[in-house]
Amino acid sequence: MVIIFKKISILVIVLVVAFLLYHSKVGQLLLSGDVDLIARHVESYGWKAIILMFLAIFIQAFFPYLPFIILAGVSVLLFGFYFGFIISWIATSLGAIAAFLTARYIAREWAENKVGASPYFKKFNTFTSNHGFKTILVSRIIAVVPSSLINLAAGISRLKGRSFILATWIGNLWVAFIESLLGHYLIHFEKHSGKLLIILVILLAIYLFVKRKGIFGKNGD
């Protein structure tokens, strides 16, 4: 009975997301990646735009097909930088936690089929055994691996739930801020091209440093 419930839950989730993405105007606009068109359409919903953006960012935590930077840019364009950033941070964090819990308790078999055979998962699972909080935090901050992959991999790993949740809230605070900032600067590229270049250089430097040192340094500390 539990197995049947899990399979039905997975099917319902997949069907709902597929409908939202491919059979609704909002979904098609999100897949197009046109920030201005997305923003204008979402804005036409009035106060419901907040709920719509929250749900779009929440769902993005399950699937890698919607770039977070586009959604963060739309959120900032619609609601201003600070409020847009807060919406993005809360929605992406809650979405990540929901994806983690789904992979662990509802759709574990599906999650294992998606990421279980990945070389990334094997390394990830080894790290989370001894450095769970640090692994998730660094993975979030460097933002090289898609968030959805981190969520699913964490769900089927030996990582403790509280470590994932805490590291996700902290790590996504940085990610949501940076991606909201990048989205804002990309929308107003002519005005902020210099600032955008500086941020990209800093992010590249952080990535190269982390890659050179390894997630836990040379000695795994």
Short mmCIF file of C-alpha atoms in Angstrom, two decimals:
data_model
loop_
_atom_site.label_atom_id
_atom_site.label_comp_id
_atom_site.label_asym_id
_atom_site.label_seq_id
_atom_site.Cartn_x
_atom_site.Cartn_y
_atom_site.Cartn_z
CA MET A 1 0.00 0.00 0.00
CA VAL A 2 2.83 2.40 0.86
CA ILE A 3 4.62 1.59 -2.41
CA ILE A 4 1.44 2.26 -4.41
CA PHE A 5 0.96 5.57 -2.60
CA LYS A 6 4.53 6.60 -3.39
CA LYS A 7 4.18 5.76 -7.08
CA ILE A 8 0.88 7.63 -7.32
CA SER A 9 2.47 10.64 -5.58
CA ILE A 10 5.37 10.66 -8.04
CA LEU A 11 3.00 10.39 -11.01
CA VAL A 12 0.85 13.28 -9.74
CA ILE A 13 3.90 15.51 -9.15
CA VAL A 14 5.33 14.77 -12.62
CA LEU A 15 1.98 15.37 -14.34
CA VAL A 16 1.33 18.65 -12.51
CA VAL A 17 4.81 20.00 -13.27
CA ALA A 18 4.63 18.83 -16.91
CA PHE A 19 1.27 20.57 -17.31
CA LEU A 20 2.53 23.78 -15.73
CA LEU A 21 5.63 23.84 -17.93
CA TYR A 22 4.28 22.75 -21.29
CA HIS A 23 0.55 23.42 -21.26
CA SER A 24 0.32 26.83 -19.65
CA LYS A 25 1.41 30.21 -20.91
CA VAL A 26 3.47 30.87 -17.78
CA GLY A 27 5.33 27.57 -18.19
CA GLN A 28 6.11 28.24 -21.84
CA LEU A 29 7.35 31.72 -20.99
CA LEU A 30 9.57 30.33 -18.24
CA LEU A 31 11.08 27.84 -20.67
CA SER A 32 11.68 30.64 -23.19
CA GLY A 33 13.98 32.46 -20.75
CA ASP A 34 12.77 35.93 -21.85
CA VAL A 35 12.87 37.88 -18.58
CA ASP A 36 10.89 40.89 -19.83
CA LEU A 37 8.07 38.80 -21.29
CA ILE A 38 7.89 36.65 -18.18
CA ALA A 39 7.81 39.69 -15.91
CA ARG A 40 5.08 41.43 -17.91
CA HIS A 41 2.90 38.34 -17.94
CA VAL A 42 3.34 37.59 -14.24
CA GLU A 43 2.70 41.23 -13.37
CA SER A 44 -0.69 41.02 -15.10
CA TYR A 45 -1.89 38.74 -12.27
CA GLY A 46 -1.76 41.62 -9.79
CA TRP A 47 -1.24 40.59 -6.17
CA LYS A 48 -1.29 36.93 -7.26
CA ALA A 49 2.06 37.55 -8.96
CA ILE A 50 3.79 37.01 -5.61
CA ILE A 51 2.22 33.56 -5.23
CA LEU A 52 2.99 32.71 -8.85
CA MET A 53 6.67 33.64 -8.55
CA PHE A 54 6.96 31.82 -5.24
CA LEU A 55 5.55 28.62 -6.78
CA ALA A 56 7.76 28.90 -9.88
CA ILE A 57 10.92 29.20 -7.76
CA PHE A 58 9.70 26.47 -5.40
CA ILE A 59 9.18 24.02 -8.30
CA GLN A 60 12.58 24.91 -9.75
CA ALA A 61 14.19 23.18 -6.75
CA PHE A 62 12.94 19.84 -8.12
CA PHE A 63 13.98 20.24 -11.75
CA PRO A 64 17.09 21.76 -13.40
CA TYR A 65 15.26 22.96 -16.50
CA LEU A 66 14.41 26.40 -15.13
CA PRO A 67 17.56 28.47 -14.51
CA PHE A 68 17.28 30.07 -11.06
CA ILE A 69 18.99 33.25 -12.26
CA ILE A 70 16.09 33.91 -14.67
CA LEU A 71 13.47 33.45 -11.96
CA ALA A 72 15.50 35.56 -9.52
CA GLY A 73 15.81 38.27 -12.18
CA VAL A 74 12.06 38.27 -12.79
CA SER A 75 11.39 38.43 -9.06
CA VAL A 76 13.68 41.44 -8.68
CA LEU A 77 12.21 43.14 -11.75
CA LEU A 78 8.69 42.74 -10.39
CA PHE A 79 9.11 43.40 -6.68
CA GLY A 80 12.31 45.40 -6.35
CA PHE A 81 15.70 44.06 -5.33
CA TYR A 82 15.21 43.43 -1.61
CA PHE A 83 11.68 42.02 -1.64
CA GLY A 84 12.44 40.03 -4.79
CA PHE A 85 15.55 38.60 -3.13
CA ILE A 86 13.60 37.59 0.00
CA ILE A 87 10.95 35.82 -2.08
CA SER A 88 13.66 33.97 -4.02
CA TRP A 89 15.55 32.96 -0.87
CA ILE A 90 12.51 31.63 1.01
CA ALA A 91 10.97 29.88 -2.02
CA THR A 92 14.18 28.18 -3.19
CA SER A 93 15.03 27.06 0.37
CA LEU A 94 11.58 25.60 1.05
CA GLY A 95 11.61 23.99 -2.40
CA ALA A 96 15.01 22.41 -1.69
CA ILE A 97 13.78 21.03 1.64
CA ALA A 98 10.62 19.66 -0.03
CA ALA A 99 12.72 18.01 -2.77
CA PHE A 100 15.02 16.52 -0.13
CA LEU A 101 12.09 15.07 1.84
CA THR A 102 10.44 13.79 -1.34
CA ALA A 103 13.62 11.97 -2.39
CA ARG A 104 14.08 10.50 1.07
CA TYR A 105 10.54 9.45 2.00
CA ILE A 106 8.29 9.44 -1.07
CA ALA A 107 10.21 9.02 -4.33
CA ARG A 108 13.48 7.44 -3.28
CA GLU A 109 13.53 4.94 -6.15
CA TRP A 110 12.96 7.73 -8.69
CA ALA A 111 15.69 9.87 -7.10
CA GLU A 112 18.13 6.96 -7.12
CA ASN A 113 17.46 6.40 -10.81
CA LYS A 114 18.09 10.09 -11.48
CA VAL A 115 21.31 10.60 -9.54
CA GLY A 116 22.32 7.34 -7.85
CA ALA A 117 24.63 6.20 -10.66
CA SER A 118 26.28 9.59 -11.05
CA PRO A 119 30.02 9.83 -10.19
CA TYR A 120 29.12 13.06 -8.43
CA PHE A 121 26.77 11.21 -6.08
CA LYS A 122 29.41 8.68 -5.03
CA LYS A 123 31.81 11.47 -4.08
CA PHE A 124 28.99 13.48 -2.53
CA ASN A 125 27.80 10.55 -0.40
CA THR A 126 31.33 9.97 0.89
CA PHE A 127 31.71 13.60 1.91
CA THR A 128 28.28 13.83 3.56
CA SER A 129 29.04 10.84 5.76
CA ASN A 130 31.60 12.87 7.74
CA HIS A 131 31.08 16.47 6.63
CA GLY A 132 27.37 16.72 5.90
CA PHE A 133 26.76 20.35 6.81
CA LYS A 134 29.97 21.56 5.17
CA THR A 135 29.32 19.60 1.97
CA ILE A 136 25.87 21.11 1.46
CA LEU A 137 26.99 24.61 2.42
CA VAL A 138 29.96 24.62 0.02
CA SER A 139 27.89 23.00 -2.74
CA ARG A 140 25.31 25.77 -2.39
CA ILE A 141 27.82 28.61 -2.24
CA ILE A 142 29.93 27.65 -5.26
CA ALA A 143 26.71 26.87 -7.20
CA VAL A 144 28.48 24.71 -9.79
CA VAL A 145 26.25 21.67 -9.31
CA PRO A 146 22.53 22.31 -10.06
CA SER A 147 20.51 22.80 -6.89
CA SER A 148 18.02 20.13 -7.89
CA LEU A 149 20.82 17.56 -8.14
CA ILE A 150 22.08 18.52 -4.67
CA ASN A 151 18.57 18.15 -3.24
CA LEU A 152 17.98 14.69 -4.71
CA ALA A 153 21.49 13.43 -3.92
CA ALA A 154 21.18 14.60 -0.32
CA GLY A 155 17.79 12.89 -0.01
CA ILE A 156 19.17 9.45 -0.85
CA SER A 157 22.47 9.94 0.99
CA ARG A 158 23.30 9.29 4.65
CA LEU A 159 23.11 13.01 5.39
CA LYS A 160 21.14 14.07 8.48
CA GLY A 161 18.06 16.13 7.77
CA ARG A 162 18.89 18.95 10.18
CA SER A 163 22.33 19.41 8.60
CA PHE A 164 20.77 19.69 5.16
CA ILE A 165 18.11 22.15 6.28
CA LEU A 166 20.48 24.46 8.15
CA ALA A 167 23.15 24.43 5.42
CA THR A 168 20.48 25.03 2.78
CA TRP A 169 19.03 28.11 4.51
CA ILE A 170 22.49 29.61 4.99
CA GLY A 171 23.88 28.65 1.59
CA ASN A 172 20.78 29.77 -0.29
CA LEU A 173 20.96 33.15 1.42
CA TRP A 174 24.20 33.76 -0.48
CA VAL A 175 22.97 32.15 -3.71
CA ALA A 176 19.67 34.03 -3.78
CA PHE A 177 21.43 37.33 -3.07
CA ILE A 178 24.09 36.86 -5.76
CA GLU A 179 21.70 35.54 -8.41
CA SER A 180 19.19 38.31 -7.67
CA LEU A 181 22.02 40.80 -8.00
CA LEU A 182 23.21 39.23 -11.25
CA GLY A 183 19.66 39.15 -12.57
CA HIS A 184 19.21 42.81 -11.67
CA TYR A 185 22.49 43.79 -13.34
CA LEU A 186 21.72 41.73 -16.46
CA ILE A 187 18.33 43.40 -16.83
CA HIS A 188 20.02 46.82 -16.55
CA PHE A 189 23.22 45.74 -18.30
CA GLU A 190 24.16 49.12 -19.79
CA LYS A 191 23.99 50.79 -16.39
CA HIS A 192 25.71 48.05 -14.37
CA SER A 193 28.06 46.33 -16.86
CA GLY A 194 31.13 47.22 -14.77
CA LYS A 195 29.62 45.88 -11.53
CA LEU A 196 28.49 42.73 -13.33
CA LEU A 197 32.01 42.10 -14.59
CA ILE A 198 33.47 42.54 -11.09
CA ILE A 199 31.00 40.08 -9.58
CA LEU A 200 31.69 37.51 -12.30
CA VAL A 201 35.43 37.82 -11.71
CA ILE A 202 34.95 37.35 -7.95
CA LEU A 203 32.74 34.30 -8.50
CA LEU A 204 35.28 32.82 -10.89
CA ALA A 205 38.05 33.38 -8.34
CA ILE A 206 35.99 31.66 -5.62
CA TYR A 207 35.28 28.73 -7.90
CA LEU A 208 38.93 28.29 -8.90
CA PHE A 209 40.03 28.53 -5.26
CA VAL A 210 37.53 25.90 -4.10
CA LYS A 211 38.36 23.64 -7.05
CA ARG A 212 42.08 23.88 -6.33
CA LYS A 213 41.73 23.26 -2.59
CA GLY A 214 38.99 20.64 -2.88
CA ILE A 215 35.76 20.74 -0.87
CA PHE A 216 37.53 19.90 2.36
CA GLY A 217 41.09 20.91 1.57
CA LYS A 218 43.97 18.63 0.75
CA ASN A 219 43.78 16.68 3.95
CA GLY A 220 39.99 16.43 4.06
CA ASP A 221 39.81 18.69 7.11
#
